[in-house]
PDB file of C-alpha atoms in Angstrom:
ATOM      1  CA  CYS A   1     -12.463  -0.314  -0.336  1.00 96.00           C
ATOM      2  CA  TYR A   2     -10.692  -3.449  -0.854  1.00 96.00           C
ATOM      3  CA  ASP A   3      -7.660  -3.271  -2.271  1.00 98.00           C
ATOM      4  CA  ASN A   4      -5.568  -6.186  -3.664  1.00 98.00           C
ATOM      5  CA  GLU A   5      -3.849  -4.167  -6.173  1.00 98.00           C
ATOM      6  CA  ALA A   6      -5.737  -5.934  -9.366  1.00 96.00           C
ATOM      7  CA  TYR A   7      -8.623  -7.710 -10.572  1.00 95.00           C
ATOM      8  CA  MET A   8      -7.936 -10.661  -8.704  1.00 93.00           C
ATOM      9  CA  ASN A   9     -11.208 -12.780  -9.248  1.00 88.00           C
ATOM     10  CA  THR A  10     -11.065 -12.523 -12.490  1.00 90.00           C
ATOM     11  CA  GLY A  11      -7.747 -13.293 -13.942  1.00 92.00           C
ATOM     12  CA  ILE A  12      -5.654 -10.663 -11.837  1.00 95.00           C
ATOM     13  CA  GLN A  13      -5.649  -8.209 -14.386  1.00 96.00           C
ATOM     14  CA  ARG A  14      -4.214  -5.106 -13.741  1.00 96.00           C
ATOM     15  CA  SER A  15      -6.368  -2.198 -12.393  1.00 96.00           C
ATOM     16  CA  GLY A  16      -6.011   1.640 -11.148  1.00 96.00           C
ATOM     17  CA  LEU A  17      -4.792   0.467  -7.519  1.00 97.00           C
ATOM     18  CA  THR A  18      -2.046  -1.688  -9.330  1.00 97.00           C
ATOM     19  CA  PRO A  19       1.047  -0.501  -8.517  1.00 97.00           C
ATOM     20  CA  LEU A  20       3.971   1.045 -10.799  1.00 97.00           C
ATOM     21  CA  ALA A  21       6.238  -2.079 -12.208  1.00 97.00           C
ATOM     22  CA  THR A  22       3.765  -4.830 -10.944  1.00 97.00           C
ATOM     23  CA  ASN A  23       3.654  -7.825 -13.660  1.00 96.00           C
ATOM     24  CA  THR A  24      -0.127  -8.954 -14.339  1.00 96.00           C
ATOM     25  CA  THR A  25      -1.890 -10.434 -17.077  1.00 96.00           C
ATOM     26  CA  THR A  26      -2.801  -7.413 -18.515  1.00 95.00           C
ATOM     27  CA  SER A  27       0.379  -5.612 -17.915  1.00 96.00           C
ATOM     28  CA  PRO A  28       2.997  -8.647 -18.437  1.00 96.00           C
ATOM     29  CA  SER A  29       6.336  -8.026 -18.128  1.00 96.00           C
ATOM     30  CA  GLY A  30       9.110  -9.262 -20.361  1.00 92.00           C
ATOM     31  CA  THR A  31      12.447  -8.137 -21.733  1.00 89.00           C
ATOM     32  CA  LEU A  32      11.185  -4.838 -23.211  1.00 88.00           C
ATOM     33  CA  SER A  33       8.608  -4.294 -20.071  1.00 93.00           C
ATOM     34  CA  PHE A  34       8.933  -3.586 -16.738  1.00 96.00           C
ATOM     35  CA  GLY A  35       5.047  -4.552 -15.933  1.00 96.00           C
ATOM     36  CA  ASN A  36       2.508  -1.845 -15.160  1.00 96.00           C
ATOM     37  CA  PRO A  37       3.590   1.273 -16.669  1.00 96.00           C
ATOM     38  CA  ARG A  38       1.478   3.399 -14.266  1.00 96.00           C
ATOM     39  CA  PRO A  39       1.957   4.354 -10.439  1.00 96.00           C
ATOM     40  CA  LYS A  40      -1.578   3.359  -8.291  1.00 97.00           C
ATOM     41  CA  LYS A  41      -4.149   6.098  -7.898  1.00 97.00           C
ATOM     42  CA  PRO A  42      -4.366   7.621  -4.610  1.00 97.00           C
ATOM     43  CA  LEU A  43      -8.326   7.182  -3.899  1.00 98.00           C
ATOM     44  CA  PRO A  44      -7.756   8.168  -0.610  1.00 98.00           C
ATOM     45  CA  GLU A  45      -6.210  11.757  -1.594  1.00 96.00           C
ATOM     46  CA  ILE A  46      -9.014  12.173  -4.415  1.00 97.00           C
ATOM     47  CA  ALA A  47     -12.088  10.796  -1.438  1.00 97.00           C
ATOM     48  CA  LYS A  48     -10.432  13.434   0.621  1.00 96.00           C
ATOM     49  CA  ALA A  49     -10.469  16.159  -2.122  1.00 96.00           C
ATOM     50  CA  HIS A  50     -14.292  15.336  -2.482  1.00 96.00           C
ATOM     51  CA  GLY A  51     -14.535  16.876   1.336  1.00 95.00           C
ATOM     52  CA  ILE A  52     -15.522  13.553   2.448  1.00 97.00           C
ATOM     53  CA  PRO A  53     -15.264  13.690   6.434  1.00 96.00           C
ATOM     54  CA  TYR A  54     -13.435  10.549   7.341  1.00 98.00           C
ATOM     55  CA  VAL A  55     -11.124   8.830   5.179  1.00 98.00           C
ATOM     56  CA  ALA A  56      -8.408   6.485   6.141  1.00 99.00           C
ATOM     57  CA  THR A  57      -6.067   3.606   5.098  1.00 99.00           C
ATOM     58  CA  ALA A  58      -6.084   0.173   7.016  1.00 99.00           C
ATOM     59  CA  SER A  59      -4.300  -2.865   6.473  1.00 99.00           C
ATOM     60  CA  VAL A  60      -4.682  -6.356   7.357  1.00 99.00           C
ATOM     61  CA  GLY A  61      -1.601  -6.123   8.835  1.00 99.00           C
ATOM     62  CA  TYR A  62      -2.369  -4.020  11.336  1.00 99.00           C
ATOM     63  CA  HIS A  63      -5.927  -5.755  12.646  1.00 98.00           C
ATOM     64  CA  GLN A  64      -6.169  -3.538  15.608  1.00 98.00           C
ATOM     65  CA  ASP A  65      -6.230  -0.273  13.937  1.00 98.00           C
ATOM     66  CA  LEU A  66      -8.324  -1.874  11.072  1.00 99.00           C
ATOM     67  CA  GLN A  67     -11.032  -2.249  13.539  1.00 99.00           C
ATOM     68  CA  LYS A  68     -10.565   0.963  15.509  1.00 98.00           C
ATOM     69  CA  LYS A  69     -11.141   2.761  11.872  1.00 99.00           C
ATOM     70  CA  VAL A  70     -14.088   0.771  11.188  1.00 98.00           C
ATOM     71  CA  LYS A  71     -15.986   1.792  14.273  1.00 98.00           C
ATOM     72  CA  LYS A  72     -14.849   5.218  14.076  1.00 98.00           C
ATOM     73  CA  ALA A  73     -16.228   5.555  10.138  1.00 98.00           C
ATOM     74  CA  LEU A  74     -19.335   4.128  11.595  1.00 98.00           C
ATOM     75  CA  SER A  75     -19.632   6.380  14.482  1.00 98.00           C
ATOM     76  CA  ILE A  76     -19.657   9.917  12.021  1.00 97.00           C
ATOM     77  CA  LYS A  77     -22.379  11.352   9.774  1.00 95.00           C
ATOM     78  CA  GLY A  78     -22.219  11.593   6.262  1.00 95.00           C
ATOM     79  CA  PRO A  79     -20.299   9.491   3.641  1.00 97.00           C
ATOM     80  CA  LYS A  80     -16.937   7.855   4.568  1.00 98.00           C
ATOM     81  CA  TYR A  81     -14.307   6.131   2.702  1.00 98.00           C
ATOM     82  CA  ILE A  82     -11.816   3.488   4.142  1.00 99.00           C
ATOM     83  CA  GLN A  83      -9.366   1.647   1.794  1.00 99.00           C
ATOM     84  CA  ILE A  84      -7.976  -1.824   2.890  1.00 99.00           C
ATOM     85  CA  HIS A  85      -4.796  -2.694   1.816  1.00 99.00           C
ATOM     86  CA  CYS A  86      -5.290  -6.757   1.542  1.00 98.00           C
ATOM     87  CA  PRO A  87      -2.376  -8.964  -0.346  1.00 98.00           C
ATOM     88  CA  CYS A  88      -3.579 -11.613  -2.219  1.00 97.00           C
ATOM     89  CA  PRO A  89      -1.546 -14.675  -2.193  1.00 97.00           C
ATOM     90  CA  LEU A  90      -2.397 -16.493  -5.599  1.00 96.00           C
ATOM     91  CA  GLY A  91      -1.900 -13.106  -7.631  1.00 97.00           C
ATOM     92  CA  TRP A  92       1.098 -11.673  -5.882  1.00 97.00           C
ATOM     93  CA  ARG A  93       2.765 -15.260  -5.797  1.00 97.00           C
ATOM     94  CA  HIS A  94       4.199 -15.206  -2.310  1.00 98.00           C
ATOM     95  CA  GLU A  95       3.392 -17.640   0.682  1.00 97.00           C
ATOM     96  CA  PRO A  96      -0.238 -17.838   2.035  1.00 98.00           C
ATOM     97  CA  SER A  97       1.496 -17.917   5.882  1.00 98.00           C
ATOM     98  CA  GLN A  98       3.445 -14.718   4.676  1.00 98.00           C
ATOM     99  CA  THR A  99       0.411 -12.605   3.978  1.00 98.00           C
ATOM    100  CA  ILE A 100       0.490 -10.673   7.295  1.00 99.00           C
ATOM    101  CA  LYS A 101       4.538 -10.044   6.542  1.00 99.00           C
ATOM    102  CA  VAL A 102       3.607  -8.807   3.085  1.00 99.00           C
ATOM    103  CA  ALA A 103       1.058  -6.606   4.544  1.00 99.00           C
ATOM    104  CA  ARG A 104       3.190  -5.061   7.483  1.00 99.00           C
ATOM    105  CA  LEU A 105       5.981  -4.723   4.720  1.00 99.00           C
ATOM    106  CA  ALA A 106       3.840  -2.426   2.994  1.00 99.00           C
ATOM    107  CA  VAL A 107       3.418  -0.081   5.260  1.00 99.00           C
ATOM    108  CA  GLU A 108       6.809  -0.183   6.745  1.00 99.00           C
ATOM    109  CA  THR A 109       8.172   0.987   3.327  1.00 99.00           C
ATOM    110  CA  GLY A 110       5.918   3.699   2.864  1.00 98.00           C
ATOM    111  CA  LEU A 111       4.793   2.091  -0.495  1.00 98.00           C
ATOM    112  CA  PHE A 112       1.019   1.908   1.917  1.00 99.00           C
ATOM    113  CA  PRO A 113       1.201   4.372   4.537  1.00 98.00           C
ATOM    114  CA  LEU A 114      -1.271   3.930   7.183  1.00 99.00           C
ATOM    115  CA  VAL A 115      -3.073   7.520   7.428  1.00 98.00           C
ATOM    116  CA  GLU A 116      -6.261   9.031   8.250  1.00 98.00           C
ATOM    117  CA  TRP A 117      -8.200  12.302   8.052  1.00 98.00           C
ATOM    118  CA  GLN A 118     -11.470  13.721  10.283  1.00 96.00           C
ATOM    119  CA  ASP A 119     -12.898  16.618   9.230  1.00 90.00           C
ATOM    120  CA  GLY A 120      -9.381  17.687   7.237  1.00 85.00           C
ATOM    121  CA  THR A 121      -7.125  16.751  10.265  1.00 94.00           C
ATOM    122  CA  ILE A 122      -4.825  14.162   9.615  1.00 96.00           C
ATOM    123  CA  SER A 123      -3.063  11.373  11.501  1.00 96.00           C
ATOM    124  CA  VAL A 124      -0.390   8.739  10.453  1.00 97.00           C
ATOM    125  CA  ARG A 125       0.981   5.780  11.677  1.00 96.00           C
ATOM    126  CA  LYS A 126       4.614   6.523  12.385  1.00 97.00           C
ATOM    127  CA  ILE A 127       7.199   3.743  10.686  1.00 98.00           C
ATOM    128  CA  GLN A 128      11.131   2.788  10.732  1.00 98.00           C
ATOM    129  CA  PRO A 129      10.714   3.115   7.340  1.00 98.00           C
ATOM    130  CA  LYS A 130      12.630  -0.235   5.474  1.00 98.00           C
ATOM    131  CA  PRO A 131      14.204  -0.767   1.803  1.00 99.00           C
ATOM    132  CA  VAL A 132      11.095  -1.733  -0.602  1.00 99.00           C
ATOM    133  CA  GLU A 133      12.949  -4.419  -1.838  1.00 98.00           C
ATOM    134  CA  GLU A 134      12.247  -6.186   1.284  1.00 98.00           C
ATOM    135  CA  TYR A 135       8.997  -6.058   0.186  1.00 99.00           C
ATOM    136  CA  LEU A 136       9.567  -6.527  -3.507  1.00 99.00           C
ATOM    137  CA  ASN A 137      11.375  -9.588  -3.241  1.00 98.00           C
ATOM    138  CA  LEU A 138       8.590 -11.647  -0.809  1.00 98.00           C
ATOM    139  CA  GLN A 139       6.408 -11.445  -3.946  1.00 98.00           C
ATOM    140  CA  ALA A 140       7.117 -13.309  -7.490  1.00 98.00           C
ATOM    141  CA  ARG A 141       5.076 -10.487  -9.345  1.00 98.00           C
ATOM    142  CA  PHE A 142       8.100  -8.362  -8.787  1.00 98.00           C
ATOM    143  CA  ARG A 143      10.567 -11.173  -9.541  1.00 97.00           C
ATOM    144  CA  HIS A 144      11.060  -9.464 -12.815  1.00 97.00           C
ATOM    145  CA  LEU A 145      12.495  -6.295 -11.291  1.00 97.00           C
ATOM    146  CA  ALA A 146      15.831  -7.923 -10.744  1.00 95.00           C
ATOM    147  CA  ASN A 147      16.510  -7.081 -14.677  1.00 94.00           C
ATOM    148  CA  PHE A 148      15.195  -3.291 -13.915  1.00 96.00           C
ATOM    149  CA  PRO A 149      17.656  -1.551 -11.037  1.00 96.00           C
ATOM    150  CA  GLU A 150      16.097   1.501 -12.301  1.00 97.00           C
ATOM    151  CA  VAL A 151      12.453   0.591 -11.551  1.00 98.00           C
ATOM    152  CA  ILE A 152      13.716  -0.380  -7.984  1.00 98.00           C
ATOM    153  CA  LYS A 153      14.771   2.847  -7.272  1.00 98.00           C
ATOM    154  CA  ASN A 154      11.363   4.422  -8.539  1.00 98.00           C
ATOM    155  CA  LEU A 155       9.967   2.575  -6.386  1.00 98.00           C
ATOM    156  CA  GLN A 156      12.156   3.409  -3.349  1.00 99.00           C
ATOM    157  CA  ALA A 157      11.468   6.953  -4.523  1.00 98.00           C
ATOM    158  CA  LEU A 158       7.864   6.464  -4.589  1.00 98.00           C
ATOM    159  CA  ALA A 159       8.351   5.126  -1.021  1.00 98.00           C
ATOM    160  CA  ASP A 160      10.494   7.779   0.240  1.00 98.00           C
ATOM    161  CA  ALA A 161       7.761  10.352  -0.916  1.00 98.00           C
ATOM    162  CA  ASN A 162       5.061   9.015   1.042  1.00 98.00           C
ATOM    163  CA  ILE A 163       7.088   9.048   4.377  1.00 98.00           C
ATOM    164  CA  LYS A 164       8.163  12.541   3.424  1.00 98.00           C
ATOM    165  CA  ARG A 165       4.443  14.026   2.364  1.00 97.00           C
ATOM    166  CA  TYR A 166       2.975  12.170   5.479  1.00 97.00           C
ATOM    167  CA  SER A 167       5.611  12.742   7.926  1.00 97.00           C
ATOM    168  CA  LEU A 168       6.067   8.934   8.482  1.00 97.00           C
ATOM    169  CA  ALA A 169       9.125   8.194   9.597  1.00 96.00           C
ATOM    170  CA  MET A 170       9.875   8.027  13.109  1.00 93.00           C
ATOM    171  CA  THR A 171      12.179  11.209  14.669  1.00 81.00           C
ATOM    172  CA  SER A 172      13.741   8.335  17.305  1.00 63.00           C
ATOM    173  CA  GLU A 173      13.662   4.677  18.434  1.00 57.00           C
ATOM    174  CA  PRO A 174      10.138   4.310  20.063  1.00 51.00           C
ATOM    175  CA  GLU A 175      10.361   3.648  24.146  1.00 49.00           C
ATOM    176  CA  GLY A 176      10.997  -0.263  24.804  1.00 45.00           C
ATOM    177  CA  VAL A 177      12.370  -1.062  21.348  1.00 40.00           C
ATOM    178  CA  GLY A 178      15.812  -1.850  21.025  1.00 38.00           C
TER     179      GLY A 178
END
C-alpha cells in the first residue's frame, strides 16, 4: 500500500489514511475547523486481524528496512501486506529536499511506527522519541494547528499511544551514540 496520506493525484483529497487534523481540499482547515476530523485508519492492524501471514510497515526514510521487508514478503507463501509511508512534497507542502527528513520524523515521533508481524510475531524499529511538533512544523498542511494547541496535544497523545502499544522507545542510548 503506497501511503501518501491522501488522494494526491486527484487534488489532495482526504482518504482513510489521512491523519487527524490534516488540511486537504475535502477536509479544509479554517477558523472553526482544524482539518480532517478523523484519525488515520490502522490498515496494518486490519490486515493482521485477517490472519495475513506477513504484515509490515515501511518508510522511504529507511530504504534498507523497506528493501529487507519487500524481499522477506516475496519469500513468504500466501497473502502479504506492506504499507509504505511516502511523503508527498506537493500535497504535504514541504520542500522536496526535506522528504527523507519528513519521512524519518514520522517514524521518530511515533506517528508512523515501523512494525512487522510474521505469523503473529511482532518486531519493531526502536526509536528515541521526538516531539510531534518537529514533524508538523516542516509541513504547511499542518500550519493551521498553531491556532489549535489542543489538537497538537491530541496528535502527541496518538504518537505516545503508538510508542507504548508497540514498545517503540529505546530503554537506553544505543552503543556508539552520544
